[in-house]
């Protein structure tokens, strides 16, 4: 089996490094960060923290160098997905591409460039410490399923889920991946911008009753939007948020949006809170808190341009 990870930042590196430890899987890692790619070529891709791994995927910034692949795992930031899949689409002309990106609407973006798309969501998290080295902050599960407009049979997705599981990234193939995806988007939209706006880690946000109440309000709006689509979540985001706040789980984890704000990078707000609000408008479900949070994060981004 040949798998290409498109976007080898923190989450992409978790997949690429772990999958590259399998003897029966050939892994390619595509990223435009040339220093990161050069380090992987020289020393391998090192994970530290929640797991200690050194994988040796074949790394490149040249899409023309990638051979045809059975599966793709797209792990870019959501706003970079269109450019990334446009550059690599030919690699997957006979394969299938899974999104593990944050937010909603990513599968639609991929489907504009490749025929076979897999709906996916993943919970592992980390951060790039230096070229070739990623800190694995949080372990978690991954769910893959058919993208409904052009569904792929679940048994055609199972080899990807099996490879991830054998590599130490537990994954399942299911008939409907939307419950897991909306569980995560609600979790992220309720917590990531709160960290980005306050500068606090996940645990510190949750231990303040005033901020935790805002988090719950965001969760409630997200649940209402999911329910309007007939989606029954596979777990309660409230319970997951409290679980992640434990010292032995992710108390000290800086949300990816906080990492983006600290680095003055564009955030994924349009695909998280903005995405929930967009679905809400289409379904007639009010989302005033998500609209407010979206405006606040966009205000933070605008301040960098002064």
C-alpha positions as a printed Julia matrix, in Angstrom:
306×3 Matrix{Float64}:
   0.0    0.0     0.0
   1.23   3.49   -0.83
  -0.06   6.46    1.2
   0.74  10.13    0.72
   0.26  12.57    3.58
  -0.54  15.95    2.04
   0.43  18.65    4.51
   3.05  17.42    6.94
   2.6   19.9     9.77
   1.88  18.72   13.29
  -1.07  16.38   12.61
   0.19  15.28    9.21
   3.53  14.41   10.79
   1.81  12.19   13.38
   0.29  10.14   10.56
   3.38  10.16    8.35
   5.85   9.17   11.08
   3.7    6.4    12.53
   2.62   4.95    9.19
   6.25   4.93    8.02
   7.07   2.4    10.76
   4.99  -0.25    8.94
   6.95  -2.62    6.71
   4.04  -3.1     4.29
   3.22   0.59    3.71
   5.21   3.03    1.59
   4.68   6.55    2.92
   5.21   9.84    1.14
   5.12  13.17    2.95
   4.33  16.27    0.9
   4.8   19.75    2.37
   5.97  23.15    1.17
   8.08  23.74    4.3
  11.45  23.02    2.7
  13.38  23.1     5.99
  11.02  20.49    7.46
  11.31  18.32    4.35
  15.11  18.59    4.35
  15.27  17.56    8.01
  13.02  14.54    7.39
  15.23  13.46    4.5
  18.35  13.8     6.65
  17.28  12.46   10.04
  13.78  11.05    9.65
  10.6   12.4    11.2
  10.79  12.39   15.0
   7.82  12.44   17.38
   8.32  13.1    21.09
   5.92  13.43   24.0
   2.86  11.18   24.04
   4.72   8.8    21.75
   8.39   8.38   20.89
   8.68   7.55   17.19
  11.17   8.06   14.4
   9.61   7.35   11.01
  11.27   7.66    7.65
   8.69   8.63    5.04
   9.88   9.76    1.64
   9.59  13.53    1.92
   9.22  16.04   -0.9
   7.98  19.52   -1.77
   7.61  18.54   -5.44
   4.22  16.99   -6.26
   5.6   15.71   -9.57
   7.96  13.44   -7.63
   5.15  11.53   -5.9
   4.17   8.22   -7.53
   0.52   7.08   -7.8
  -0.88   6.4    -4.33
  -3.68   4.18   -3.04
  -4.66   6.68   -0.36
  -4.07  10.3     0.51
  -4.45  11.87    3.95
  -4.91  15.62    3.66
  -3.83  17.32    6.88
  -3.21  20.91    5.8
  -4.9   23.89    7.39
  -8.4   24.05    5.94
  -7.74  27.27    4.03
  -4.77  25.66    2.24
  -6.62  22.51    1.17
  -7.64  23.69   -2.3
  -4.09  24.6    -3.33
  -2.63  21.42   -1.81
  -5.07  19.01   -3.46
  -4.93  20.87   -6.77
  -1.15  20.36   -6.82
  -1.33  16.65   -5.92
  -4.62  15.5    -7.51
  -2.94  13.43  -10.25
  -1.3   11.27   -7.57
  -4.74  10.01   -6.54
  -6.35   9.48   -9.96
  -6.84   5.81   -9.09
  -6.85   6.21   -5.31
  -8.95   7.81   -2.58
  -8.28  10.88   -0.46
  -9.27  11.33    3.18
  -9.58  14.64    4.99
  -8.43  14.85    8.6
  -8.63  18.64    8.62
 -10.4   20.76   11.2
 -13.83  22.15   10.51
 -16.61  21.48    8.03
 -16.72  21.76    4.25
 -13.3   20.25    3.56
 -14.57  17.17    1.74
 -16.43  19.42   -0.67
 -13.14  21.2    -1.43
 -11.32  17.92   -2.09
 -14.13  16.6    -4.29
 -13.58  19.46   -6.74
 -10.21  17.93   -7.62
 -10.4   14.17   -6.95
 -13.15  11.65   -7.63
 -12.97   9.45   -4.52
 -13.16  11.33   -1.21
 -13.29   9.93    2.33
 -14.88  11.91    5.15
 -12.54  11.84    8.14
 -11.91  13.32   11.53
  -9.01  12.86   13.91
  -8.33  13.8    17.53
  -4.53  13.46   17.96
  -2.8   16.83   18.33
   0.68  18.23   18.6
   2.98  21.0    17.45
   6.03  21.4    15.25
   9.0   22.11   17.52
  11.66  22.42   14.84
  12.21  21.03   11.35
  11.84  17.27   11.52
  10.65  17.21   15.16
   7.02  17.23   16.33
   5.74  17.15   19.9
   2.84  14.7    20.2
   0.58  16.35   22.79
  -2.64  14.35   22.62
  -3.45  10.84   21.46
  -6.91  10.04   20.12
  -9.07   8.22   17.63
  -9.67   8.72   13.92
 -12.88   7.97   12.03
 -13.19   7.46    8.28
 -16.36   7.06    6.26
 -17.91   7.65    2.83
 -18.41  11.18    1.55
 -22.13  11.01    0.89
 -22.45  12.72   -2.52
 -20.07  10.14   -4.09
 -19.86   7.38   -1.48
 -17.1    4.79   -1.39
 -17.85   1.36    0.06
 -16.74   1.05    3.67
 -14.72  -2.07    2.88
 -12.66   0.01    0.44
 -11.84   2.42    3.27
 -10.96  -0.27    5.82
  -7.37  -0.85    4.56
  -6.53   2.77    5.4
  -8.11   2.52    8.86
  -6.32  -0.78    9.48
  -2.93   0.66    8.51
  -3.42   3.67   10.8
  -4.44   1.39   13.69
  -1.48  -0.94   13.22
   0.81   2.08   13.15
  -0.41   3.36   16.52
  -3.04   5.82   15.29
  -6.31   4.0    16.15
  -8.86   4.37   13.36
 -12.18   2.88   12.3
 -14.12   2.85    9.04
 -17.83   3.53    9.52
 -20.94   3.94    7.39
 -21.55   7.51    8.61
 -18.57   9.62    9.67
 -20.6   12.77   10.28
 -21.27  12.11   14.01
 -17.53  11.95   14.71
 -16.79  14.93   12.5
 -19.43  17.12   14.15
 -18.32  15.94   17.6
 -14.88  17.31   16.79
 -15.95  20.51   15.07
 -18.16  21.38   18.05
 -15.33  20.52   20.46
 -12.85  22.65   18.51
 -15.19  25.56   17.86
 -16.08  25.71   21.56
 -12.49  25.6    22.83
  -9.94  26.7    20.21
 -11.02  30.34   19.86
 -11.39  30.66   23.63
  -7.73  29.78   23.95
  -6.82  32.06   21.05
  -8.68  35.03   22.54
  -7.4   34.59   26.11
  -3.96  33.07   25.62
  -4.9   30.26   28.02
  -4.32  26.54   27.63
  -7.3   24.19   27.38
  -7.26  23.33   31.07
  -6.97  26.93   32.21
  -9.96  27.95   30.07
 -12.04  25.15   31.57
 -11.21  25.9    35.2
 -12.67  29.42   34.95
 -16.48  29.24   35.42
 -17.05  32.38   33.34
 -15.14  31.05   30.33
 -16.49  27.52   30.77
 -20.03  28.93   30.55
 -19.21  30.49   27.17
 -17.78  27.14   26.02
 -21.07  25.44   26.96
 -23.06  28.03   25.06
 -20.99  27.36   21.94
 -21.49  23.62   22.39
 -25.26  24.05   22.68
 -25.45  26.03   19.44
 -23.29  23.45   17.65
 -25.48  20.6    18.88
 -28.57  22.39   17.58
 -27.02  22.75   14.11
 -26.01  19.08   14.07
 -29.48  18.0    15.2
 -31.07  20.04   12.41
 -29.13  17.87    9.94
 -30.31  14.68   11.59
 -26.84  13.97   13.01
 -26.7   12.19   16.36
 -23.28  12.85   17.87
 -21.27   9.78   18.84
 -20.14  11.39   22.12
 -21.04  14.43   24.2
 -18.62  17.29   23.47
 -19.13  18.59   27.03
 -17.75  15.37   28.49
 -14.85  15.36   26.05
 -13.99  18.97   26.89
 -13.87  18.18   30.61
 -11.87  15.0    29.99
  -9.3   16.9    27.94
  -8.94  19.46   30.76
  -7.47  16.82   33.09
  -3.79  17.29   33.97
  -2.94  13.85   32.54
  -4.69  14.53   29.21
  -4.45  18.03   27.7
  -4.58  20.58   30.55
  -1.47  22.35   29.26
  -2.21  21.99   25.54
  -2.26  25.19   23.52
  -5.04  24.94   20.97
  -3.91  25.13   17.35
  -5.74  28.43   16.94
  -3.8   29.9    19.87
  -0.59  28.67   18.24
  -1.7   30.42   15.03
  -2.51  33.67   16.82
   0.81  33.67   18.65
   2.59  33.2    15.31
   0.28  35.74   13.6
  -0.87  33.15   11.09
  -4.35  33.09    9.56
  -6.67  30.91   11.64
  -9.25  28.31   10.62
 -12.1   30.34   12.11
 -14.11  30.31    8.85
 -14.19  26.5     8.93
 -14.9   26.14   12.66
 -17.21  28.73   14.22
 -17.8   30.31   10.82
 -18.64  26.9     9.37
 -21.14  26.09   12.12
 -22.72  29.52   11.66
 -22.92  29.01    7.9
 -24.73  25.69    8.33
 -26.94  27.35   10.94
 -28.02  30.07    8.53
 -28.8   27.48    5.84
 -30.88  25.46    8.32
 -32.53  28.36   10.1
 -30.74  27.69   13.41
 -29.55  30.82   15.27
 -25.84  30.83   16.23
 -25.22  34.24   17.84
 -22.28  33.06   19.97
 -20.5   31.5    16.99
 -21.11  34.67   14.98
 -19.63  36.74   17.83
 -16.56  34.52   18.25
 -15.96  34.57   14.49
 -16.06  38.38   14.48
 -13.68  38.59   17.45
 -11.08  36.29   15.9
 -11.31  38.17   12.6
 -10.76  41.35   14.58
  -7.6   39.87   16.1
  -6.36  38.93   12.61
  -7.14  42.44   11.34
  -5.03  43.97   14.12
  -1.91  42.4    12.65
  -2.31  44.46    9.48
  -2.17  47.86   11.18
